[in-house]
Coordinates of C-alpha atoms and ligand atoms in Angstrom, one line a residue:
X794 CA 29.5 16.5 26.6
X795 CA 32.9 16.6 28.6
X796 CA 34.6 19.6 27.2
X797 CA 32.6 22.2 26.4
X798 CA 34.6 24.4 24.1
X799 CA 33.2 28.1 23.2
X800 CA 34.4 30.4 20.7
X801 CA 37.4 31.2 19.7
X802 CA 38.6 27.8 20.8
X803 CA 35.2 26.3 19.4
X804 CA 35.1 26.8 15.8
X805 CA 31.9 24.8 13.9
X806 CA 32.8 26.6 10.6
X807 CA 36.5 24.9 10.3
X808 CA 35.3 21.2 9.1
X809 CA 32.9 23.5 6.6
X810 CA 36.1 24.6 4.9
X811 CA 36.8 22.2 2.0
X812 CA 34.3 19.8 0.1
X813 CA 36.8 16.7 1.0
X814 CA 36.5 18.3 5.2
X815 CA 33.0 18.7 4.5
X816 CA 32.4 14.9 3.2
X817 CA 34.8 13.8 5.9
X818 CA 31.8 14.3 8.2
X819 CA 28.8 13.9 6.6
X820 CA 25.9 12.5 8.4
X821 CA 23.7 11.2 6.1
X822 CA 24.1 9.8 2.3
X823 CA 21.7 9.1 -0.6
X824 CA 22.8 6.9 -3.5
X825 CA 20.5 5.6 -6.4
X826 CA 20.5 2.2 -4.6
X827 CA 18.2 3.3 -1.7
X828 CA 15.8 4.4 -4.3
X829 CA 13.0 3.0 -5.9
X830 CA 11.3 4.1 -9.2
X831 CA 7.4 3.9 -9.8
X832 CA 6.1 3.0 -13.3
X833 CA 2.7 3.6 -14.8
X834 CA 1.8 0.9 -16.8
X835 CA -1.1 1.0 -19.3
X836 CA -2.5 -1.0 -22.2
X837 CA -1.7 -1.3 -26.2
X838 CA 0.8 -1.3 -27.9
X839 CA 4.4 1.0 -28.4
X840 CA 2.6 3.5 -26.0
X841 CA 5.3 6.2 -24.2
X842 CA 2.9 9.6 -23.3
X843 CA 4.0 12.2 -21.1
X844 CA 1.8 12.8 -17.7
X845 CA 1.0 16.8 -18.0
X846 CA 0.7 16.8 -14.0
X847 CA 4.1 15.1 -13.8
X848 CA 6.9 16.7 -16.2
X849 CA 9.4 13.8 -17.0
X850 CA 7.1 10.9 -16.3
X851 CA 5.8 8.8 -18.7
X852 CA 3.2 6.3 -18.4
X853 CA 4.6 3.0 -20.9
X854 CA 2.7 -0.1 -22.3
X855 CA 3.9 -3.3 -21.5
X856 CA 6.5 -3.8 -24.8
X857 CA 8.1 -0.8 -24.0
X858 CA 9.2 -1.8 -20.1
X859 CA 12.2 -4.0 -21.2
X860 CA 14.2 -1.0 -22.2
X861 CA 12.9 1.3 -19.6
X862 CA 13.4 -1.5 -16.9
X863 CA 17.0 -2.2 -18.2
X864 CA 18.2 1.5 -17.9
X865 CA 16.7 1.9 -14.6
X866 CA 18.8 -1.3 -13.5
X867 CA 22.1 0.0 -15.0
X868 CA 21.4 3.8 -13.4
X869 CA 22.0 1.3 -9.8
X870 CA 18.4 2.2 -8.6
X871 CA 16.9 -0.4 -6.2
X872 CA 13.5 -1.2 -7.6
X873 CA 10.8 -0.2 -8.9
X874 CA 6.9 0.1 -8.0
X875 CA 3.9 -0.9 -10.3
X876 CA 1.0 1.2 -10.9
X877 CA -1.8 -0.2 -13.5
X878 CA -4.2 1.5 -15.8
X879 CA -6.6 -1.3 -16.7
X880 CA -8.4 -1.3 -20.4
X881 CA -11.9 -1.6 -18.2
X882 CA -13.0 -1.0 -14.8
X883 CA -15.9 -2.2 -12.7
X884 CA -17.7 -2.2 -9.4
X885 CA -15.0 -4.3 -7.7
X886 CA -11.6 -3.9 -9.6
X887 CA -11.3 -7.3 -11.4
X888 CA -8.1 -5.8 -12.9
X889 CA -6.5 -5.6 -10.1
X890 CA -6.4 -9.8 -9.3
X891 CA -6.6 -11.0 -13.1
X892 CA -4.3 -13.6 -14.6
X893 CA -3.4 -11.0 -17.8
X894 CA -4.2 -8.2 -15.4
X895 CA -1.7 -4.8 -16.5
X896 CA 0.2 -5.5 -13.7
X897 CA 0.9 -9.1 -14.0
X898 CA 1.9 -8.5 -17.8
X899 CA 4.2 -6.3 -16.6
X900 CA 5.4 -8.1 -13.9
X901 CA 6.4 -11.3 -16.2
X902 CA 7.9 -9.1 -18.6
X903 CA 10.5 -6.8 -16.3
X904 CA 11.4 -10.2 -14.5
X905 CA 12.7 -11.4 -17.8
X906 CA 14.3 -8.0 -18.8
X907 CA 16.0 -7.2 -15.7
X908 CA 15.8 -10.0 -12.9
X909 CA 17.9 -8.1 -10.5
X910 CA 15.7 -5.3 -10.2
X911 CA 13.4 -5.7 -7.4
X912 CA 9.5 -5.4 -8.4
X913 CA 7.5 -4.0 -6.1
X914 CA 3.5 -4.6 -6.7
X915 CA 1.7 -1.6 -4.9
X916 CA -1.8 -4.0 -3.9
X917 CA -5.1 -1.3 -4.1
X918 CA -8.4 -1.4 -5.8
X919 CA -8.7 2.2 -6.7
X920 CA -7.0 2.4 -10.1
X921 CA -9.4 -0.9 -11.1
X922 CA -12.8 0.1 -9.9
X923 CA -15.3 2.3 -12.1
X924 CA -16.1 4.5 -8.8
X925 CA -12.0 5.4 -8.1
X926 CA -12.2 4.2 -4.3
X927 CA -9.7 1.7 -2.6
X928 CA -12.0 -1.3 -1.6
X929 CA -16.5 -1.9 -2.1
X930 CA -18.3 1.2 -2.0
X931 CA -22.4 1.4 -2.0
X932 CA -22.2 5.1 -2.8
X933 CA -21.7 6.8 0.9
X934 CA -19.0 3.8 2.5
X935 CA -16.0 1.9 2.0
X936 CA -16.6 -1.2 3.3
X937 CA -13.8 -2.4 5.2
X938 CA -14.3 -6.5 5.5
X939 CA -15.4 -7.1 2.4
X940 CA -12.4 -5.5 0.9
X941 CA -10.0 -7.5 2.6
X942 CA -10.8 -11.0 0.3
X943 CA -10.2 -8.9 -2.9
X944 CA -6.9 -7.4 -1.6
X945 CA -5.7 -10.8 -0.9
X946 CA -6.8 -12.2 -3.9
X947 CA -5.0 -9.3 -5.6
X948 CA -1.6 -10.2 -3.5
X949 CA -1.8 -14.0 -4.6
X950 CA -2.2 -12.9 -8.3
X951 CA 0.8 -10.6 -8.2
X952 CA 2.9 -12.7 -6.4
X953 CA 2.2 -15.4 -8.7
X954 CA 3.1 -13.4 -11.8
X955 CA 6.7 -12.6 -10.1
X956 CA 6.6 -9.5 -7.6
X957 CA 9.1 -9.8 -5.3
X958 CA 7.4 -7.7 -2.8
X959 CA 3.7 -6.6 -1.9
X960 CA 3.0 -3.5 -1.1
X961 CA -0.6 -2.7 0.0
X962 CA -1.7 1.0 -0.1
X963 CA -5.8 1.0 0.3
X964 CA -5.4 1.4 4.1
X965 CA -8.0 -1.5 5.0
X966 CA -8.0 -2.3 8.7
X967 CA -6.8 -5.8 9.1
X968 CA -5.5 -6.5 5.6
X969 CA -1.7 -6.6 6.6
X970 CA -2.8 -10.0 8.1
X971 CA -5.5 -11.0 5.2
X972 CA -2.4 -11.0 2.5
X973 CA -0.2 -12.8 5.1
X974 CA -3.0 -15.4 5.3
X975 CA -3.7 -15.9 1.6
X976 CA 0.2 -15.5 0.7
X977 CA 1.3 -18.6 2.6
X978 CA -1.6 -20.5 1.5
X979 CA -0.7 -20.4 -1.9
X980 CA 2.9 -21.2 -1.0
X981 CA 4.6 -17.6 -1.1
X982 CA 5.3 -17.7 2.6
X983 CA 8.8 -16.3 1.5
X984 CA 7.2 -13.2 -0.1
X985 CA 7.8 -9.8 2.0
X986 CA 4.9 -7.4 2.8
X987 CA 5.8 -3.7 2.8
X988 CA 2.7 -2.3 4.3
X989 CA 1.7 1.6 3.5
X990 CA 1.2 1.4 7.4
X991 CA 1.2 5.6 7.8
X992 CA -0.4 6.8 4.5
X993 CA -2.4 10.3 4.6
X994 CA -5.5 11.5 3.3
X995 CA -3.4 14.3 1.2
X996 CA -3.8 16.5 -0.9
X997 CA -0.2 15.8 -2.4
X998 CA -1.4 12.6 -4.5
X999 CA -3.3 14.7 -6.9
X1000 CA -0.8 14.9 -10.1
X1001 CA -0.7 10.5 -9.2
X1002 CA -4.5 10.5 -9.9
X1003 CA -4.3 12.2 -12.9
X1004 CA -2.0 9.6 -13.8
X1005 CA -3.1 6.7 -12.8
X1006 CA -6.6 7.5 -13.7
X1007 CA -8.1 7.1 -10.0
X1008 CA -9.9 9.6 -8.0
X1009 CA -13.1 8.7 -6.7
X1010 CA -16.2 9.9 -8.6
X1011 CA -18.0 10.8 -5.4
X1012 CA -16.4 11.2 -2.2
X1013 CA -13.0 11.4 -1.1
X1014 CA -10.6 9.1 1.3
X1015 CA -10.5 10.6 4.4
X1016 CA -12.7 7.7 5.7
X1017 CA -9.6 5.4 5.4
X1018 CA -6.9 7.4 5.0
X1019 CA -4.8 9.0 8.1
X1020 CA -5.8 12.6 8.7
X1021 CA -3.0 14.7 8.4
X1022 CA -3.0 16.5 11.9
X1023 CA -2.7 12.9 13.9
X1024 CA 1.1 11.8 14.3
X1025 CA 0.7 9.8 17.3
X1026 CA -2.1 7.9 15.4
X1027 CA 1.0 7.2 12.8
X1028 CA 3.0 4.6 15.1
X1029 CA -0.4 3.3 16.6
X1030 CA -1.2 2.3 12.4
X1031 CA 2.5 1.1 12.4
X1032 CA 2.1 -1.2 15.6
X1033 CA -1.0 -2.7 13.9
X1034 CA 0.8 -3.5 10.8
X1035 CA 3.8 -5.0 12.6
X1036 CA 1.2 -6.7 14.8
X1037 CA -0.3 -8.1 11.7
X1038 CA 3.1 -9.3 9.9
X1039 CA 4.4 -6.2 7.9
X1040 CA 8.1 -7.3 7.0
X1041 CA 8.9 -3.2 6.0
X1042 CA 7.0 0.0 6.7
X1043 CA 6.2 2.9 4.9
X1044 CA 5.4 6.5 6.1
X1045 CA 3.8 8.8 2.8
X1046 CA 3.6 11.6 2.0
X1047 CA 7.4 12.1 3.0
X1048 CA 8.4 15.8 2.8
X1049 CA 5.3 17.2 4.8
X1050 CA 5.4 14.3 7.3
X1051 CA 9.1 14.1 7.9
X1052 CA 8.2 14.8 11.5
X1053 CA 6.0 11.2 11.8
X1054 CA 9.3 9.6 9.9
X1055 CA 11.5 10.5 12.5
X1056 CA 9.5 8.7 15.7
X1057 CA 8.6 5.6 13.1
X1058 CA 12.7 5.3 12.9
X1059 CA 12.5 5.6 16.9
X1060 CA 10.2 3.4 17.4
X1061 CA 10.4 0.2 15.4
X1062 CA 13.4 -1.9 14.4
X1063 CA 11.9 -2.4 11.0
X1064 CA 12.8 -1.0 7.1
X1065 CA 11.5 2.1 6.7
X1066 CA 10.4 3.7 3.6
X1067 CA 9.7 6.8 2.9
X1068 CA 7.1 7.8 -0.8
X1069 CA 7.8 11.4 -1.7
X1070 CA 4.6 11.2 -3.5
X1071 CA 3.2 12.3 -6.6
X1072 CA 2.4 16.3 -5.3
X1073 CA 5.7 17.0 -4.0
X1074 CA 8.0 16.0 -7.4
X1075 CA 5.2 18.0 -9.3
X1076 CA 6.2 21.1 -7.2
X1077 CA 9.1 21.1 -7.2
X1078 CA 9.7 20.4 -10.8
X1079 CA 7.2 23.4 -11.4
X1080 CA 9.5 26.1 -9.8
X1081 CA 12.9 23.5 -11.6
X1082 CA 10.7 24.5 -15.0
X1083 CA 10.4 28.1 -14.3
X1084 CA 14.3 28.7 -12.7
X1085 CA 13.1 29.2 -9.5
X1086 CA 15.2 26.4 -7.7
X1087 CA 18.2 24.8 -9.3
X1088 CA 18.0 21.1 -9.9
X1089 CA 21.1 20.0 -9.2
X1090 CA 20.8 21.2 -5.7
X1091 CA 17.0 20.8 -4.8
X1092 CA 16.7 17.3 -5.6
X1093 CA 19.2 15.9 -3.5
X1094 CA 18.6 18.5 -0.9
X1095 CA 14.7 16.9 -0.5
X1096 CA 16.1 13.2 -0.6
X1097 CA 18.4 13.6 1.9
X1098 CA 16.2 15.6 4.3
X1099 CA 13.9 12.4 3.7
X1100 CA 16.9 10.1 4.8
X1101 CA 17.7 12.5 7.9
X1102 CA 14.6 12.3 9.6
X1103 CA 15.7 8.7 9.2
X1104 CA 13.8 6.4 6.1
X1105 CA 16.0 3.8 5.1
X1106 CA 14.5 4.1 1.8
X1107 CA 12.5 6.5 -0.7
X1108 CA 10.1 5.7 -3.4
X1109 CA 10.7 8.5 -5.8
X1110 CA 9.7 9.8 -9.0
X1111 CA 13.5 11.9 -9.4
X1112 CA 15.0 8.3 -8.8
X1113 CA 16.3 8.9 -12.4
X1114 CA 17.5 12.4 -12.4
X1115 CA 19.0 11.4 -9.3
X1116 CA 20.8 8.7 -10.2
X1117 CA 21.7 10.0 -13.6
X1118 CA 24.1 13.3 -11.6
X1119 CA 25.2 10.8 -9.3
X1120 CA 27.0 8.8 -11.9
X1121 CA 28.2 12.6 -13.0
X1122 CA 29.5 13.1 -9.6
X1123 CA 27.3 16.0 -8.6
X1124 CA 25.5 14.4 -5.9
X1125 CA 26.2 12.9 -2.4
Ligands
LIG944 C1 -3.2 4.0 -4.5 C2 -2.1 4.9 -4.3 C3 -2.0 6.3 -4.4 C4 -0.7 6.6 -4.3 C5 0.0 5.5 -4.3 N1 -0.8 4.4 -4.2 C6 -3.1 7.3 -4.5 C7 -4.1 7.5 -3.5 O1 -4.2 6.9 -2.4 O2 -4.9 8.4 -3.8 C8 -0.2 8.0 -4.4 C9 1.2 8.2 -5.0 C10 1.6 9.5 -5.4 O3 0.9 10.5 -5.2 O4 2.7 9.6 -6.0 N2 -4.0 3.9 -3.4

């Protein structure tokens, strides 16, 4: 700093004093295209239900994606990210690398409705096995190795059915490299792996489990997910995945772990993303509900604290509010 002006010469409140100042020099921007929309996709028929846990989200059968899909496209929002509610489950989530699996339906049909929308595939076992947990379980463990064959699997079938990106979320050791393996030996050595390299044992998934119908039976996933107090451990799980072949990152939860965000975006040279999970759109939308907060100023306000701390881009369940003000004007 060469001069070092103090008040009255210094004045920080002068480019505060018009909205065209204050965009002049602002740091940090959100638009719809750095966001990515998740969708809950479950079986039948001209199914739309609400989620109670999640006001404004709706969990849509495969017939009804086309439309959904084609709005999301035209709001200018990125992509989106597939969650599946199989019609069965079972001891080692067949759903999850089937043919006509939920998710490969789904996949086939959005490519169709809107091709230019990116489709994410979020590759985990615990929405397709009958006990809720991410990979083999005998009751007391999650086995680690023997999961990795099934997530692969899982990746093939997905990619094959037309996701353009897979994003594994069980947080296996070693499977970053398994689907890298298994990819290019079915021939989709041009497919991108966005690994859930950072992702918490937290308490903010719990409206997600409600929706997607997977919390463990017995149990709980603090035997493979992060613990919450270990931030160093973040870029150590980070390095791995790089290590292994992760083409993009991801850090989740975002709000409560903007701090691990910021040294990820230090650190590597990477994408980052950033999942304001399931827990912290519920909250907020509770206090939205009841007039606490306003809207129109708390959304943005939590997405751009997200791109601050420096994540490229947000997975996000307001991706539609969002981009709906911004195409008002209200936003950015
Ligand atoms: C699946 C998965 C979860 C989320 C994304 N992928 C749940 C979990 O690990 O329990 C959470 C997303 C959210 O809360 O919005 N493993």
């Amino acid at each position: 700093m060469s001069s070092m002006a103090s008040f009255p010469e210094l004045r920080l409140r002068r480019l505060r004093s018009s909205e065209p100042l204050r965009r002049l020099v602002r740091e940090t921007r959100v638009t719809p295209a750095d966001l990515i929309y998740p969708l809950f996709v479950v079986p039948g028929r001209g199914v739309r239900e609400r989620v109670t846990s999640m006001p404004g989200v709706m969990r849509f059968s495969v017939d009804q994606l086309p439309a959904e899909v084609k709005e999301i496209h035209d709001l200018g929002i990125a992509g989106v990210i597939l969650f599946g509610i199989p019609a069965a489950k079972d001891a080692t989530g067949t759903g999850a690398y089937a043919d006509d699996g939920i998710v490969q339906q789904a996949l086939r049909t959005i490519r169709d409705a809107a091709p230019d929308l990116v489709r994410i595939a979020d590759v985990c076992l615990c929405e397709y096995t009958d006990h809720g947990h991410c990979g083999i379980f005998d009751g007391v463990h999650v086995s680690n190795d023997s999961t990795l064959p099934l997530l692969a699997a899982s990746s093939v079938s997905l990619a094959r059915a037309g996701a353009d990106v897979i994003a594994p979320s069980d947080m296996m050791d070693g499977r970053v490299r398994a689907i890298r393996t298994a990819l290019d030996a079915e021939g989709f050595e041009g497919t991108p792996i966005l690994s859930y390299a950072a992702k918490f044992a937290s308490g903010f998934y719990g409206p997600f489990r409600d929706a997607a119908e997977s919390t463990p039976v017995s149990g709980d996933r603090r035997g493979y997910q992060m613990d919450p107090a270990n931030g160093r451990e973040a870029l150590r799980e980070i390095a791995a995945d790089v290590e292994e072949g992760a083409d993009m990152i991801m850090v989740k939860p975002a709000m409560p772990y903007l701090d691990v965000i910021a040294p990820a975006r230090e650190s590597f040279d990477l994408p980052l993303f950033a999942y304001q999970v399931s827990g912290e759109f519920s909250m907020l939308q509770a206090a939205i509900e009841r007039g606490w907060v306003d809207a129109a100023r708390v959304i943005p306000e939590s997405l751009i604290s997200i791109r601050r701390a420096g994540a490229d881009r947000i997975i996000t369940y307001f991706a539609k509010d969002f981009a709906k003000s911004f195409a008002g004007g209200s936003a950015g």
